[in-house]
Short mmCIF file of C-alpha atoms in Angstrom, two decimals:
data_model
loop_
_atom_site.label_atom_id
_atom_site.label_comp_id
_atom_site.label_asym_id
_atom_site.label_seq_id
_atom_site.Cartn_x
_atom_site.Cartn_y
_atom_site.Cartn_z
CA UNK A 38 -218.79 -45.50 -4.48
CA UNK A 39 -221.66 -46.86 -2.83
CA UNK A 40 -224.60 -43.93 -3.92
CA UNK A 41 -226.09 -45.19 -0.56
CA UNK A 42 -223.61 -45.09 2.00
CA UNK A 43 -221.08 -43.23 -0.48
CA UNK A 44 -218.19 -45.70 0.89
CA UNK A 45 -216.57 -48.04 -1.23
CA UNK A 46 -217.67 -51.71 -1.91
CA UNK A 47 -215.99 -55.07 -2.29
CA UNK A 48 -216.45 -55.95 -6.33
CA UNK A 49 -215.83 -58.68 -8.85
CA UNK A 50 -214.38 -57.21 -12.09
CA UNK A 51 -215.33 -59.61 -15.12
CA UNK A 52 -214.76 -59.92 -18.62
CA UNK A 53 -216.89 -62.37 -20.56
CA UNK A 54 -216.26 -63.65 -24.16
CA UNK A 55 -219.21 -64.49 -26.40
CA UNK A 56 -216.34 -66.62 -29.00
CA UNK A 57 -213.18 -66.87 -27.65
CA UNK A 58 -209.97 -65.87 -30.08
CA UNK A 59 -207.46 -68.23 -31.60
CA UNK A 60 -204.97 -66.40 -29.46
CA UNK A 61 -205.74 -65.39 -25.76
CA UNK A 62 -203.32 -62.59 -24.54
CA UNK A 63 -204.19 -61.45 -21.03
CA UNK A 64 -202.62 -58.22 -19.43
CA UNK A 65 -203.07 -57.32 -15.62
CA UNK A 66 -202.91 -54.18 -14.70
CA UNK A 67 -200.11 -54.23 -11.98
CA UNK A 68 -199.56 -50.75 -11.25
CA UNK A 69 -201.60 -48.15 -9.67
CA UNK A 70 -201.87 -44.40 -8.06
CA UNK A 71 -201.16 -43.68 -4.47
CA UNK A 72 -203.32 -40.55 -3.12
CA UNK A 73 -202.48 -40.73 0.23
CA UNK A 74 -199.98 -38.03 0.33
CA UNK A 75 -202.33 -35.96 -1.38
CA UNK A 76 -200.84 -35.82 -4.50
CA UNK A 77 -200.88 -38.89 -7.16
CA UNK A 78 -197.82 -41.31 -6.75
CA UNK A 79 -197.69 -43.93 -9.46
CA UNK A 80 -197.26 -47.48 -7.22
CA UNK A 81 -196.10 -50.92 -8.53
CA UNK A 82 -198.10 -53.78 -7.41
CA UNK A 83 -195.42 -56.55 -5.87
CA UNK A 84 -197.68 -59.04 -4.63
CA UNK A 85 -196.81 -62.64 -5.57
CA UNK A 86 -198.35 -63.75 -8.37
CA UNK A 87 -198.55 -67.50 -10.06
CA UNK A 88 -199.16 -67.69 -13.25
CA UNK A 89 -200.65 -70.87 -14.83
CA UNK A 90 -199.08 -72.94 -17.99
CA UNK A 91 -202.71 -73.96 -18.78
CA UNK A 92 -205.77 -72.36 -18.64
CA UNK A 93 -209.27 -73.41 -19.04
CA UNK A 94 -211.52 -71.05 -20.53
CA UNK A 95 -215.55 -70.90 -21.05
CA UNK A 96 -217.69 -69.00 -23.42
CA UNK A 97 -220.13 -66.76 -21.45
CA UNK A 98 -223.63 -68.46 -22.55
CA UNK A 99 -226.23 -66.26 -23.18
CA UNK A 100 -227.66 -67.45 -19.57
CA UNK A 101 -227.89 -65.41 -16.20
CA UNK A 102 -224.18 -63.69 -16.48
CA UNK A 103 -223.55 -64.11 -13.18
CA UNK A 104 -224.12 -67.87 -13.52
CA UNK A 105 -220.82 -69.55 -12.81
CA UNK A 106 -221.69 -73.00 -13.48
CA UNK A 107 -219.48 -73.64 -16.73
CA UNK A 108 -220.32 -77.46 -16.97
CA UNK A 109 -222.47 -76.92 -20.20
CA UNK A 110 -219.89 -74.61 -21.67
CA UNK A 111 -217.18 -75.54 -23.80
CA UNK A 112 -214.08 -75.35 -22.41
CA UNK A 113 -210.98 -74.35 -24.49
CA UNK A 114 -207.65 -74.94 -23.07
CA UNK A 115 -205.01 -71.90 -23.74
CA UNK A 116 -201.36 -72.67 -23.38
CA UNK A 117 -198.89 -70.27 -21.70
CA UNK A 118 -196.37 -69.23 -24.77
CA UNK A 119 -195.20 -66.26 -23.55
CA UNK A 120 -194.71 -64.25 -20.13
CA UNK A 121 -193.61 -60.32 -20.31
CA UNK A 122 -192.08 -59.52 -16.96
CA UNK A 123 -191.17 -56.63 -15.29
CA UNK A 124 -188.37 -55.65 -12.52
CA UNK A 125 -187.89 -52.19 -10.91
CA UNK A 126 -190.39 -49.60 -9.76
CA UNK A 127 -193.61 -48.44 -11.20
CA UNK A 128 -192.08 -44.98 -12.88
CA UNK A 129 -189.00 -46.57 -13.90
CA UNK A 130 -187.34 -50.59 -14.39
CA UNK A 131 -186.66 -53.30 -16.96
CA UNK A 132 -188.78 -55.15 -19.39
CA UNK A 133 -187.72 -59.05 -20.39
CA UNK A 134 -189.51 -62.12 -21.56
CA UNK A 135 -189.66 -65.52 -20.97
CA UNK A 136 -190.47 -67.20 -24.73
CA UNK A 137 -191.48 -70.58 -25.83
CA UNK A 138 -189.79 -70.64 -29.40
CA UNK A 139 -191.89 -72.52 -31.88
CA UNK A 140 -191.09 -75.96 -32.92
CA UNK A 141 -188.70 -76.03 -29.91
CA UNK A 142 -190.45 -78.49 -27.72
CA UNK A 143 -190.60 -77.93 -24.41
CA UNK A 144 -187.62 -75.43 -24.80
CA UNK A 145 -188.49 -72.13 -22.86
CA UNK A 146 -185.95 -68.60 -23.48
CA UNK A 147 -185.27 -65.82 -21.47
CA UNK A 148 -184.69 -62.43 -24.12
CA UNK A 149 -182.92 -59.79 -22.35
CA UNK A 150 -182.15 -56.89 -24.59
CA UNK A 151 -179.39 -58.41 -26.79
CA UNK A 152 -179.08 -61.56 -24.80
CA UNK A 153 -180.98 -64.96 -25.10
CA UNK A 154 -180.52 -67.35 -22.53
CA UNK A 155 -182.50 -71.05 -22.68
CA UNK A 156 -183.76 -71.35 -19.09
CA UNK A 157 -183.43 -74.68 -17.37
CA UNK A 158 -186.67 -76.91 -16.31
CA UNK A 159 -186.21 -75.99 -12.54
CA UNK A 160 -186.99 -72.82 -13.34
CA UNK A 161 -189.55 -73.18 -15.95
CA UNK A 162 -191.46 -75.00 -12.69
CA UNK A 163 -190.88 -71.85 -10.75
CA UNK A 164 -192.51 -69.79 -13.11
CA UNK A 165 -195.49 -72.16 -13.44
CA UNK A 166 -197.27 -73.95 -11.50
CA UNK A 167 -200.12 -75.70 -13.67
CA UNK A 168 -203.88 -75.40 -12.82
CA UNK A 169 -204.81 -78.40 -11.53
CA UNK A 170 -201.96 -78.36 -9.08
CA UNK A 171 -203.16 -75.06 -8.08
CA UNK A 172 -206.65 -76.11 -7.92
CA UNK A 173 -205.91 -79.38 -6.09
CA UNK A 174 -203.83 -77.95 -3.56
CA UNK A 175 -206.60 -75.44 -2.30
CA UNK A 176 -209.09 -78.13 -2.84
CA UNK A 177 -207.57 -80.35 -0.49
CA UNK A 178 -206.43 -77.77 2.35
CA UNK A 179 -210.55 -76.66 2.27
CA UNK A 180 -211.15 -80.42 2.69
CA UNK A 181 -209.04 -81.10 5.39
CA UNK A 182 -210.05 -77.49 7.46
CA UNK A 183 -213.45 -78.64 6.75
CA UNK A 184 -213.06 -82.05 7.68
CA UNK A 185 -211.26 -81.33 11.17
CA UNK A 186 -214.27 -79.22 12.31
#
């Protein structure tokens, strides 16, 4: 809360890595707590979400923190190995995994309790979508809104 105004303000939650690790594992918080009813309801977040197959990351330099210019940086590249998904709502569901088995190539698995399923490349594109892409596609729609002004 704003100790000014006491509402609440628009904020950028960061984490910042002096070394990064061998071994990145990121978790999102995707569920939350409903109020509005006046009592706490535990809600699942269901917005879409893509999840990269590569990701670029840069140390934080000892600089100005809020300095986002990462060009002097060194940039490691982490690789997508494993995604832990989740189906149902936010008090109850289902827990699986999509796994990239070591020394399998480009071979991605679905494990499902006692069942392990190899998951074909159509849908190993649905569940990624690499970087660049990402970043190339919203760098060319700013382009052309910017460039039809």
């Amino acid at each position: 809360m704003c100790s000014i105004c006491g509402g609440k303000q628009p904020y950028i939650r960061k984490t910042a890595f002096k070394e990064l690790p061998e071994v990145l594992v990121i978790q999102l918080k995707r569920f939350g707590w409903d109020f509005s009813n006046g009592r706490g309801k535990r809600v699942k977040n269901e917005d879409r979400m893509e999840i990269p197959y590569e990701l670029l990351v840069a140390a934080s330099s000892d600089k100005n923190d809020d300095d986002d210019d990462a060009d002097d940086a060194k940039m490691t590249k982490y690789r997508a190995v494993s995604v832990l998904m989740h189906s149902g709502l936010a008090a109850t569901g289902h827990y699986y995994a999509f796994v990239q088995p070591k020394g399998r190539g480009s071979t991605w698995c679905q494990f499902d309790d006692h069942r392990i399923t190899q998951i074909s490349a159509v849908d190993q594109n649905r569940m990624f979508q690499s970087l660049s892409q990402h970043l190339e596609k919203r760098k060319s729609s700013s382009s052309s809104s910017s460039s039809s002004s």
